[in-house]
Tab-separated table of C-alpha atoms in Angstrom:
chain	number	residue	atom	x	y	z
A	9	UNK	CA	2.283	10.900	-43.773
A	10	UNK	CA	2.483	12.942	-40.601
A	11	UNK	CA	-0.533	14.993	-39.620
A	12	UNK	CA	0.086	18.673	-40.435
A	13	UNK	CA	-1.639	21.625	-38.864
A	14	UNK	CA	-4.172	23.430	-41.037
A	15	UNK	CA	-3.359	27.078	-41.648
A	16	UNK	CA	-6.697	28.839	-41.841
A	17	UNK	CA	-5.916	32.496	-41.201
A	18	UNK	CA	-6.113	33.463	-44.881
A	19	UNK	CA	-9.619	34.174	-46.077
A	20	UNK	CA	-9.829	32.704	-49.559
A	21	UNK	CA	-7.999	31.807	-52.757
A	22	UNK	CA	-6.347	34.710	-54.585
A	23	UNK	CA	-7.558	35.603	-58.077
A	24	UNK	CA	-6.433	38.087	-60.685
A	25	UNK	CA	-8.690	40.797	-62.095
A	26	UNK	CA	-9.982	38.346	-64.745
A	27	UNK	CA	-11.044	35.733	-62.210
A	28	UNK	CA	-8.158	33.293	-62.741
A	29	UNK	CA	-6.812	31.519	-59.656
A	30	UNK	CA	-3.279	32.702	-58.854
A	31	UNK	CA	-0.887	29.858	-57.999
A	32	UNK	CA	2.656	29.675	-56.702
A	33	UNK	CA	5.057	29.386	-59.656
A	34	UNK	CA	7.139	26.801	-57.792
A	35	UNK	CA	4.530	24.580	-56.083
A	36	UNK	CA	1.459	25.084	-58.259
A	37	UNK	CA	-0.571	25.623	-55.080
A	38	UNK	CA	-3.114	28.449	-55.096
A	39	UNK	CA	-2.065	31.553	-53.228
A	40	UNK	CA	-4.327	32.927	-50.539
A	41	UNK	CA	-5.961	36.319	-50.604
A	42	UNK	CA	-5.229	38.124	-47.352
A	43	UNK	CA	-7.590	41.012	-48.058
A	44	UNK	CA	-11.045	41.057	-46.481
A	45	UNK	CA	-13.626	39.834	-48.989
A	46	UNK	CA	-17.405	39.452	-48.767
A	47	UNK	CA	-18.113	35.786	-49.461
A	48	UNK	CA	-21.855	35.706	-48.961
A	49	UNK	CA	-24.868	36.408	-46.802
A	50	UNK	CA	-26.813	33.848	-44.766
A	51	UNK	CA	-30.119	35.555	-45.517
A	52	UNK	CA	-32.097	33.799	-48.302
A	53	UNK	CA	-33.328	35.624	-51.372
A	54	UNK	CA	-36.800	34.271	-50.683
A	55	UNK	CA	-38.615	31.598	-48.669
A	56	UNK	CA	-41.935	29.822	-49.059
A	57	UNK	CA	-44.126	27.001	-47.806
A	58	UNK	CA	-46.567	24.739	-49.615
A	59	UNK	CA	-48.986	22.375	-47.938
A	60	UNK	CA	-52.354	20.710	-48.213
A	61	UNK	CA	-54.904	18.830	-46.140
A	62	UNK	CA	-56.807	16.151	-48.064
A	63	UNK	CA	-59.823	14.239	-46.722
A	64	UNK	CA	-61.583	11.104	-47.866
A	65	UNK	CA	-64.327	9.524	-45.792
A	66	UNK	CA	-62.844	9.074	-42.316
A	67	UNK	CA	-59.237	9.638	-43.360
A	68	UNK	CA	-57.278	12.828	-43.807
A	69	UNK	CA	-53.765	13.323	-45.121
A	70	UNK	CA	-51.704	16.476	-44.759
A	71	UNK	CA	-48.212	17.583	-45.757
A	72	UNK	CA	-46.045	20.679	-45.658
A	73	UNK	CA	-42.989	21.646	-47.739
A	74	UNK	CA	-40.666	24.485	-46.730
A	75	UNK	CA	-37.949	26.100	-48.804
A	76	UNK	CA	-35.324	28.799	-48.520
A	77	UNK	CA	-33.637	29.834	-51.744
A	78	UNK	CA	-30.257	31.544	-51.694
A	79	UNK	CA	-27.892	32.524	-48.920
A	80	UNK	CA	-24.586	30.966	-47.873
A	81	UNK	CA	-23.175	29.470	-44.689
A	82	UNK	CA	-19.854	28.235	-43.347
A	83	UNK	CA	-19.549	24.443	-42.975
A	84	UNK	CA	-16.860	23.131	-40.649
A	85	UNK	CA	-18.019	19.623	-41.595
A	86	UNK	CA	-16.825	20.360	-45.136
A	87	UNK	CA	-13.514	21.634	-43.759
A	88	UNK	CA	-12.961	18.549	-41.605
A	89	UNK	CA	-13.911	16.088	-44.348
A	90	UNK	CA	-11.474	17.757	-46.745
A	91	UNK	CA	-8.702	17.689	-44.142
A	92	UNK	CA	-9.057	13.948	-43.500
A	93	UNK	CA	-9.673	13.129	-47.169
A	94	UNK	CA	-13.223	11.746	-46.922
A	95	UNK	CA	-15.056	14.322	-49.049
A	96	UNK	CA	-15.632	13.783	-52.757
A	97	UNK	CA	-13.782	16.960	-53.713
A	98	UNK	CA	-10.485	15.511	-52.414
A	99	UNK	CA	-10.682	12.632	-54.888
A	100	UNK	CA	-12.045	14.365	-57.989
A	101	UNK	CA	-9.715	13.766	-60.914
A	102	UNK	CA	-7.528	11.485	-58.813
A	103	UNK	CA	-5.127	12.379	-56.013
A	104	UNK	CA	-1.966	12.631	-58.093
A	105	UNK	CA	-0.341	16.056	-58.681
A	106	UNK	CA	-2.248	18.129	-61.248
A	107	UNK	CA	-2.522	21.619	-62.702
A	108	UNK	CA	-5.075	23.852	-60.985
A	109	UNK	CA	-7.835	24.502	-63.504
A	110	UNK	CA	-8.080	28.039	-64.898
A	111	UNK	CA	-4.984	29.224	-63.062
A	112	UNK	CA	-2.146	31.677	-63.685
A	113	UNK	CA	1.176	32.420	-62.032
A	114	UNK	CA	3.441	35.460	-61.977
A	115	UNK	CA	6.647	35.190	-64.008
A	116	UNK	CA	9.974	36.913	-63.366
A	117	UNK	CA	8.712	40.006	-65.194
A	118	UNK	CA	5.785	40.396	-62.805
A	119	UNK	CA	3.278	39.305	-65.457
A	120	UNK	CA	0.519	36.731	-65.036
A	121	UNK	CA	1.039	33.712	-67.300
A	122	UNK	CA	-1.463	30.943	-68.001
A	123	UNK	CA	-0.467	27.895	-65.973
A	124	UNK	CA	-0.230	24.654	-67.964
A	125	UNK	CA	2.759	22.977	-66.308
A	126	UNK	CA	2.993	23.778	-62.589
A	127	UNK	CA	1.247	20.971	-60.720
A	128	UNK	CA	0.118	21.036	-57.088
A	129	UNK	CA	-0.115	18.186	-54.586
A	130	UNK	CA	-3.771	17.732	-53.457
A	131	UNK	CA	-2.637	16.235	-50.142
A	132	UNK	CA	-0.665	19.340	-49.258
A	133	UNK	CA	-3.486	21.630	-50.381
A	134	UNK	CA	-6.256	19.960	-48.375
A	135	UNK	CA	-4.188	19.469	-45.233
A	136	UNK	CA	-2.234	22.725	-45.007
A	137	UNK	CA	-3.374	25.303	-47.568
A	138	UNK	CA	-7.160	25.134	-47.926
A	139	UNK	CA	-8.454	28.586	-46.872
A	140	UNK	CA	-11.684	28.732	-44.874
A	141	UNK	CA	-13.309	30.781	-47.621
A	142	UNK	CA	-13.540	27.557	-49.628
A	143	UNK	CA	-15.842	26.120	-46.953
A	144	UNK	CA	-18.685	28.519	-47.745
A	145	UNK	CA	-21.597	26.601	-49.298
A	146	UNK	CA	-25.027	27.483	-50.623
A	147	UNK	CA	-27.765	27.414	-47.972
A	148	UNK	CA	-30.628	26.658	-50.378
A	149	UNK	CA	-32.874	23.790	-49.329
A	150	UNK	CA	-36.302	22.244	-49.791
A	151	UNK	CA	-37.712	20.206	-46.901
A	152	UNK	CA	-40.637	17.905	-46.537
A	153	UNK	CA	-41.299	19.426	-43.146
A	154	UNK	CA	-44.304	17.406	-42.015
A	155	UNK	CA	-46.500	14.508	-43.116
A	156	UNK	CA	-49.563	13.291	-41.188
A	157	UNK	CA	-52.181	10.590	-41.719
A	158	UNK	CA	-55.270	10.766	-39.516
A	159	UNK	CA	-58.208	8.431	-38.979
A	160	UNK	CA	-61.364	9.929	-37.526
A	161	UNK	CA	-63.462	7.387	-35.647
A	162	UNK	CA	-67.084	7.606	-36.886
A	163	UNK	CA	-69.380	9.476	-34.524
A	164	UNK	CA	-71.886	6.635	-34.473
A	165	UNK	CA	-69.203	4.453	-32.893
A	166	UNK	CA	-68.934	6.993	-30.095
A	167	UNK	CA	-72.662	7.308	-29.424
A	168	UNK	CA	-72.478	5.494	-26.088
A	169	UNK	CA	-69.247	7.170	-24.988
A	170	UNK	CA	-68.620	10.561	-23.377
A	171	UNK	CA	-66.469	11.601	-26.366
A	172	UNK	CA	-67.690	13.905	-29.079
A	173	UNK	CA	-64.881	12.859	-31.420
A	174	UNK	CA	-61.711	10.787	-31.476
A	175	UNK	CA	-58.988	10.768	-34.086
A	176	UNK	CA	-55.771	8.772	-34.370
A	177	UNK	CA	-52.775	10.194	-36.220
A	178	UNK	CA	-49.419	9.086	-37.483
A	179	UNK	CA	-47.085	11.953	-38.237
A	180	UNK	CA	-43.465	12.539	-39.185
A	181	UNK	CA	-41.291	15.663	-39.171
A	182	UNK	CA	-38.259	16.599	-41.249
A	183	UNK	CA	-38.734	13.603	-43.512
A	184	UNK	CA	-36.559	14.629	-46.463
A	185	UNK	CA	-34.230	17.463	-47.362
A	186	UNK	CA	-32.921	18.483	-50.764
A	187	UNK	CA	-29.911	20.820	-50.688
A	188	UNK	CA	-27.856	22.739	-53.242
A	189	UNK	CA	-25.246	20.690	-55.133
A	190	UNK	CA	-22.467	22.531	-53.270
A	191	UNK	CA	-23.808	21.315	-49.929
A	192	UNK	CA	-23.598	17.579	-49.313
A	193	UNK	CA	-22.446	18.183	-45.745
A	194	UNK	CA	-25.139	19.401	-43.386
A	195	UNK	CA	-28.600	20.804	-42.841
A	196	UNK	CA	-28.477	24.564	-43.587
A	197	UNK	CA	-30.808	25.147	-40.633
A	198	UNK	CA	-28.292	23.721	-38.162
A	199	UNK	CA	-26.928	26.505	-35.971
A	200	UNK	CA	-23.896	25.602	-33.879
A	201	UNK	CA	-24.351	28.652	-31.650
A	202	UNK	CA	-27.658	27.430	-30.230
A	203	UNK	CA	-30.539	29.861	-29.741
A	204	UNK	CA	-28.565	32.992	-30.539
A	205	UNK	CA	-28.333	35.559	-33.298
A	206	UNK	CA	-25.170	33.942	-34.661
A	207	UNK	CA	-26.436	32.384	-37.870
A	208	UNK	CA	-24.663	30.793	-40.801
A	209	UNK	CA	-21.986	28.879	-38.869
A	210	UNK	CA	-22.080	25.077	-38.785
A	211	UNK	CA	-19.331	23.543	-36.668
A	212	UNK	CA	-19.399	19.757	-37.194
A	213	UNK	CA	-22.996	19.528	-36.023
A	214	UNK	CA	-24.802	16.214	-35.706
A	215	UNK	CA	-27.220	15.429	-38.567
A	216	UNK	CA	-30.704	16.863	-38.130
A	217	UNK	CA	-33.198	14.286	-36.892
A	218	UNK	CA	-35.943	12.716	-38.949
C-alpha cells in the first residue's frame, strides 16, 4: 500500500437521531459529522487521595494513592497508532471488510435503512477517514503516587555523635497507574503544552516516568 494522508478536518462520526452510525451506501464507511459537537470536558467529576504512614519499631512505611474520576482528553498517540495499524482497535474482528456495527445508510428515497450488507475496508478507514473525535478517551486514573520505606537509626547509637536523629529512606514515585479501559495509550496527566493552561491535549508524549 501507499501511505495516504489522513483527513482530520471533520470532527466526528455522523449519527442519526436514534444514535445509529450513518455510513456511505456505496463504501460502507462511516460519514463524518461536520457540525460542531461537544465531545467532553477535561475536568474530572471528582478527585481524591488516600494515604497512610505506618510505623513498627525503627521502621516506617508510607504510601499515597491519587485518583481523578471522569473527564476526557485528546490522545494523538491513539491517532498515530490507529494510522500505522499498531493499536488493538485496528485488528478487532479481523482486518477484512466488514459491516459497521449498529449502522444505517440513506436509500434513494432519503430514508435511513439498517445496514446489513455494505462493508467497509478498515485500512481505508484508519488511514484516511478516522475523524479526530474518535481519539477522545476517558481521563480517569488511579495512581500509586508515592511509596517510602524508612529506617530510623536508634538514638542510643547516636549518643556519641553530634546528630539528634538519622533516618534512611527508600522511596519511589509514580509506581503504578490504572486507567479507564478506553485509554491504553498515555498518562492522562501528560500535557503536551507544557506549563500552560492548555489541558486535555496529548500529542505523542513520552511515557510518564516511574
